[in-house]
XYZ file of C-alpha atoms in Angstrom:
365
model
C 90.707 122.668 111.516
C 90.696 123.802 107.929
C 90.636 122.416 104.391
C 94.234 122.785 102.895
C 94.407 123.023 99.054
C 98.041 121.748 98.928
C 97.053 118.491 100.792
C 93.516 118.341 99.059
C 92.345 117.420 102.597
C 91.112 118.765 105.987
C 94.094 118.911 108.243
C 93.423 117.098 111.726
C 96.051 118.503 113.927
C 94.620 118.639 117.594
C 95.554 115.497 119.519
C 91.900 114.990 120.562
C 90.659 115.152 117.052
C 93.346 112.916 115.739
C 92.421 110.320 118.489
C 88.794 110.395 117.672
C 89.395 109.955 113.814
C 91.743 107.080 114.453
C 89.322 105.278 116.726
C 86.181 105.906 114.826
C 86.755 103.409 112.074
C 83.037 103.515 110.927
C 82.903 107.259 110.249
C 86.555 107.545 108.990
C 87.750 104.907 106.350
C 91.481 103.923 105.884
C 91.066 102.931 102.202
C 92.887 105.949 101.200
C 95.424 105.868 104.286
C 98.535 106.306 101.990
C 97.033 109.210 99.892
C 96.734 107.259 96.772
C 93.220 106.943 95.102
C 91.595 104.021 96.544
C 91.728 101.021 94.201
C 88.395 99.340 92.845
C 87.711 96.154 94.770
C 89.052 93.178 92.887
C 91.445 95.322 90.811
C 95.076 94.513 90.571
C 96.035 97.404 92.990
C 93.528 96.244 95.419
C 94.889 92.629 95.293
C 98.594 93.631 95.425
C 98.846 96.560 97.690
C 99.410 96.723 101.523
C 97.528 94.226 103.635
C 96.509 96.113 106.779
C 97.042 99.842 106.651
C 94.450 100.332 103.731
C 91.815 97.958 104.900
C 88.701 98.591 106.963
C 86.640 96.722 109.403
C 85.483 94.097 109.416
C 88.105 92.747 107.062
C 90.883 94.705 108.791
C 89.951 93.083 112.166
C 90.101 89.565 110.620
C 93.535 90.191 108.923
C 94.998 91.769 112.090
C 94.042 88.827 114.370
C 95.661 86.511 111.847
C 98.758 88.606 111.601
C 99.022 89.419 115.429
C 100.429 86.155 116.439
C 103.712 87.044 114.828
C 104.151 90.180 117.020
C 103.492 89.027 120.642
C 105.880 90.470 123.130
C 107.346 87.007 123.767
C 108.208 86.404 120.099
C 109.854 89.924 119.775
C 111.937 89.661 123.001
C 113.679 86.487 121.879
C 115.470 88.344 119.111
C 117.116 91.067 121.385
C 120.448 89.152 121.550
C 120.735 88.971 117.874
C 119.775 92.674 117.418
C 122.281 93.642 120.026
C 124.974 91.672 118.239
C 124.157 93.428 114.973
C 124.280 96.915 116.520
C 127.614 96.168 118.200
C 129.121 94.853 114.970
C 127.833 97.855 112.855
C 128.983 100.439 115.428
C 132.391 98.644 115.583
C 132.727 98.737 111.854
C 132.760 102.583 112.123
C 135.590 102.672 114.867
C 138.482 104.963 113.821
C 136.325 107.060 111.514
C 136.181 110.713 112.605
C 133.018 111.541 110.600
C 130.238 109.336 109.174
C 126.865 109.695 107.529
C 124.911 108.090 110.373
C 121.799 107.543 108.002
C 123.768 105.623 105.369
C 126.420 103.924 107.511
C 124.001 102.752 110.289
C 120.375 103.648 110.422
C 119.620 102.268 107.044
C 121.506 99.157 107.417
C 120.367 98.067 110.790
C 116.505 97.748 110.291
C 116.746 95.865 107.015
C 119.099 93.422 108.627
C 116.814 92.983 111.629
C 113.728 92.594 109.690
C 115.441 90.030 107.353
C 116.650 88.087 110.507
C 113.316 88.028 112.372
C 111.494 87.110 109.099
C 113.972 84.552 108.261
C 114.773 85.905 104.734
C 118.215 85.323 103.222
C 120.824 87.978 103.998
C 121.610 88.242 100.348
C 118.241 89.566 99.613
C 118.496 92.649 101.986
C 120.083 95.041 99.442
C 117.265 94.475 97.038
C 114.596 94.629 99.802
C 116.050 98.140 100.801
C 116.075 99.264 96.996
C 112.390 98.088 96.678
C 111.364 99.846 99.938
C 112.843 103.118 98.662
C 111.020 102.516 95.455
C 107.765 102.043 97.252
C 108.394 105.142 99.205
C 108.995 107.183 95.952
C 105.807 105.901 94.466
C 103.910 107.066 97.555
C 105.464 110.431 98.053
C 107.657 111.865 95.404
C 105.532 111.292 92.459
C 102.317 109.217 93.419
C 102.130 106.400 90.901
C 99.564 103.538 91.548
C 100.901 101.499 88.659
C 104.570 101.889 89.806
C 103.375 101.015 93.336
C 101.963 97.712 91.972
C 105.023 96.864 89.957
C 107.310 97.367 93.028
C 105.047 95.100 95.062
C 105.202 92.460 92.472
C 108.912 92.644 92.522
C 108.727 92.251 96.327
C 106.425 89.269 95.925
C 108.746 87.464 93.496
C 111.595 88.022 95.975
C 109.730 86.702 98.876
C 107.963 83.705 97.311
C 110.868 81.224 97.792
C 111.280 82.160 101.449
C 107.486 82.020 102.224
C 107.262 78.663 100.410
C 110.170 77.338 102.551
C 108.776 78.570 105.671
C 105.441 76.965 105.077
C 107.154 73.556 105.284
C 108.912 74.162 108.545
C 107.167 72.649 111.592
C 108.652 74.902 114.299
C 107.884 78.509 114.224
C 111.363 79.901 114.635
C 110.962 83.119 112.795
C 108.096 85.560 112.206
C 107.956 84.339 108.496
C 107.253 80.853 109.820
C 104.551 82.179 112.219
C 102.934 84.228 109.269
C 103.150 81.098 107.053
C 101.293 79.072 109.707
C 98.715 81.687 110.551
C 96.129 80.652 108.094
C 96.850 83.422 105.542
C 96.937 82.396 101.917
C 100.110 82.822 99.922
C 98.879 86.070 98.355
C 97.869 87.579 101.611
C 100.913 86.365 103.408
C 102.953 87.918 100.745
C 101.112 91.230 100.882
C 101.565 91.441 104.687
C 105.229 90.679 104.498
C 105.682 93.467 101.892
C 104.050 95.926 104.266
C 106.123 94.759 107.202
C 109.272 95.045 105.179
C 108.405 98.546 103.957
C 107.162 99.961 107.299
C 109.643 98.035 109.446
C 112.773 99.232 107.826
C 111.965 102.705 106.434
C 110.166 104.081 109.505
C 112.507 102.417 112.066
C 115.599 103.765 110.228
C 113.894 107.249 110.619
C 113.269 106.820 114.316
C 116.864 105.871 114.937
C 118.220 108.688 112.835
C 116.004 111.275 114.465
C 116.851 109.959 118.000
C 120.637 110.207 117.061
C 120.285 113.777 115.756
C 118.580 114.856 119.104
C 121.455 113.331 121.005
C 124.172 114.841 118.804
C 122.726 118.281 119.349
C 122.742 117.794 123.128
C 125.774 116.116 124.472
C 124.687 116.773 128.100
C 121.596 114.742 127.354
C 123.715 112.009 125.827
C 125.946 111.930 128.777
C 122.967 111.820 131.238
C 121.735 108.658 129.372
C 125.109 107.030 129.418
C 125.191 107.492 133.207
C 121.739 106.064 133.616
C 120.686 103.921 130.642
C 117.290 103.080 132.347
C 116.123 106.378 131.108
C 116.657 105.469 127.447
C 113.268 104.084 127.210
C 111.607 107.418 128.137
C 113.939 109.286 125.877
C 113.091 107.127 122.993
C 109.380 107.798 123.576
C 110.003 111.535 123.674
C 112.000 111.190 120.437
C 109.235 109.239 118.834
C 106.559 112.001 119.963
C 108.835 114.908 118.791
C 110.022 113.361 115.483
C 107.336 110.970 114.506
C 108.493 108.909 111.637
C 105.122 108.699 110.204
C 103.931 112.278 110.267
C 100.344 111.494 109.081
C 98.064 109.282 107.220
C 94.813 110.030 105.377
C 91.153 109.046 106.213
C 88.038 109.422 104.060
C 84.709 110.511 105.640
C 82.031 107.803 105.169
C 79.147 110.006 106.066
C 78.405 113.684 106.853
C 80.032 114.481 110.386
C 81.570 117.140 112.172
C 85.140 117.424 113.814
C 86.423 120.151 116.116
C 83.422 122.327 115.194
C 84.179 122.010 111.405
C 81.496 120.176 109.188
C 82.934 117.418 107.152
C 80.985 116.050 104.189
C 80.769 112.469 103.205
C 83.593 111.604 100.839
C 85.953 114.341 102.081
C 89.528 113.434 102.697
C 91.246 114.258 105.920
C 95.037 114.304 106.586
C 95.452 113.084 110.203
C 98.639 114.574 111.559
C 100.420 112.482 114.195
C 103.219 115.006 114.129
C 101.104 117.992 114.920
C 98.944 116.075 117.466
C 102.096 115.043 119.258
C 102.990 118.643 120.008
C 99.714 119.549 121.407
C 99.897 120.892 124.854
C 96.749 118.991 125.826
C 98.697 115.815 124.977
C 101.908 116.600 126.768
C 103.015 119.600 128.894
C 105.863 121.624 127.331
C 105.315 119.681 124.223
C 108.361 121.001 122.360
C 110.788 119.777 125.058
C 112.417 116.378 125.955
C 111.128 115.594 129.549
C 112.915 112.356 130.881
C 110.541 112.698 133.958
C 107.289 112.711 131.856
C 104.646 110.799 133.643
C 103.113 109.044 130.628
C 105.631 109.044 127.824
C 103.947 106.240 125.902
C 100.832 108.375 125.372
C 101.926 109.783 122.129
C 100.496 109.147 118.658
C 103.512 108.122 116.750
C 102.256 104.575 116.297
C 98.676 105.537 115.669
C 95.692 104.727 117.957
C 92.899 102.180 117.947
C 92.521 99.288 115.451
C 95.229 100.518 113.249
C 97.839 101.014 116.156
C 101.208 99.915 114.425
C 101.429 96.203 114.691
C 105.338 96.235 114.771
C 105.818 98.826 117.434
C 107.398 96.460 119.933
C 110.057 95.437 117.341
C 110.653 99.087 116.364
C 111.100 100.175 119.914
C 113.456 97.178 120.700
C 115.632 97.973 117.648
C 115.824 101.787 118.329
C 116.466 101.403 122.096
C 119.164 98.662 121.466
C 120.863 100.918 118.792
C 121.027 103.804 121.203
C 122.409 101.703 124.070
C 125.176 100.392 121.979
C 125.902 103.877 120.242
C 126.117 105.620 123.703
C 128.205 102.889 125.294
C 130.655 102.440 122.465
C 131.329 106.103 121.183
C 132.490 108.592 123.969
C 130.935 111.571 122.217
C 129.289 112.601 118.899
C 127.966 115.739 117.389
C 126.526 117.102 114.195
C 129.164 117.734 111.438
C 126.964 120.475 109.746
C 124.686 123.171 111.300
C 121.127 121.903 112.025
C 119.490 124.022 109.344
C 121.689 122.181 106.700
C 120.318 118.745 107.456
C 118.521 117.324 104.458
C 114.820 116.129 104.958
C 112.697 114.513 102.559
C 110.040 117.138 101.564
C 106.867 115.245 102.416
C 103.764 115.814 104.711
C 103.517 112.214 105.633
C 107.041 111.276 106.703
C 109.875 112.647 108.883
C 112.573 111.216 106.734
C 116.214 112.367 107.158
C 118.313 111.712 103.868
C 121.612 112.121 105.613
C 123.097 112.822 108.968
C 126.704 113.940 109.153
C 128.146 113.157 112.487
C 131.537 113.588 114.108
C 132.570 110.640 116.303
C 135.019 110.942 119.265
C 136.137 107.497 120.189
C 138.548 108.171 123.238
């Protein structure tokens, strides 16, 4: 492990070290998780920004306990028929087209439609939500801008306010938004949590779907194998998440002098915890650069984090991606990249594995 000037942080790349940092929340603070300067307590950025990812214990534990009710496996599973119907409709809308940009024509559209459905947000607002998600991503990556981030979150809040207010008046918890409104969160914190969910739930899930599709487009035999035995899709998806982690890394700040992997870390130092590198550590997975559908523990990857900050929406993300791949493989006879792999356009960022476009040829019969 070494200090990397370009990242202004110690790079944590070994799986064991990544696991330790993520679990040791007393030594490694999450206040700087997104790479922006930590806001002063009580300031506008502190009161407007993300609800969970940049909070520490004990506040994080209290917040997560309140929000967890919305993401039990039972609550998520009941949305599968709706998600499958969305996937089918979107894939069928491509029928007859020989070439598509799978990112723009499917991967971006599905997660925002799903998250709006499970939250109970009007469909008419989905285009604006996607635009604001991209705006937030830009303020976090392209040109870090705390003021712009606060402004975008404010726009999100204004968009969500009517739906949250309406959900609070509904007795039966039929959507996640109703569950959040009834969880005990005040209106401000409920809004912050939904903003975080909207951003993380549609940007990162779109990236997971795009990357999984790219892997299958490059390997028609693997795609055929999954068509013949769809039960193996679950393992394939976990392998794809491991190899192409949508969130490549998050930051932590040392709260005291410590040591990691034999390297002294002074109090106040910043660390970039690389999920992507840790997932390709041979100590985590044998033959880490390969897809292995017979891997014994395919869920042991780091793509969703570890410990207290494990991604709260991982079950929904998995359900969306698996269903999307099932429908794609079951509907399209064959698909392949329409450009050489080296021409694929990725967002230039240390923290995200974000395909900007995915030109794919489709063979329907």
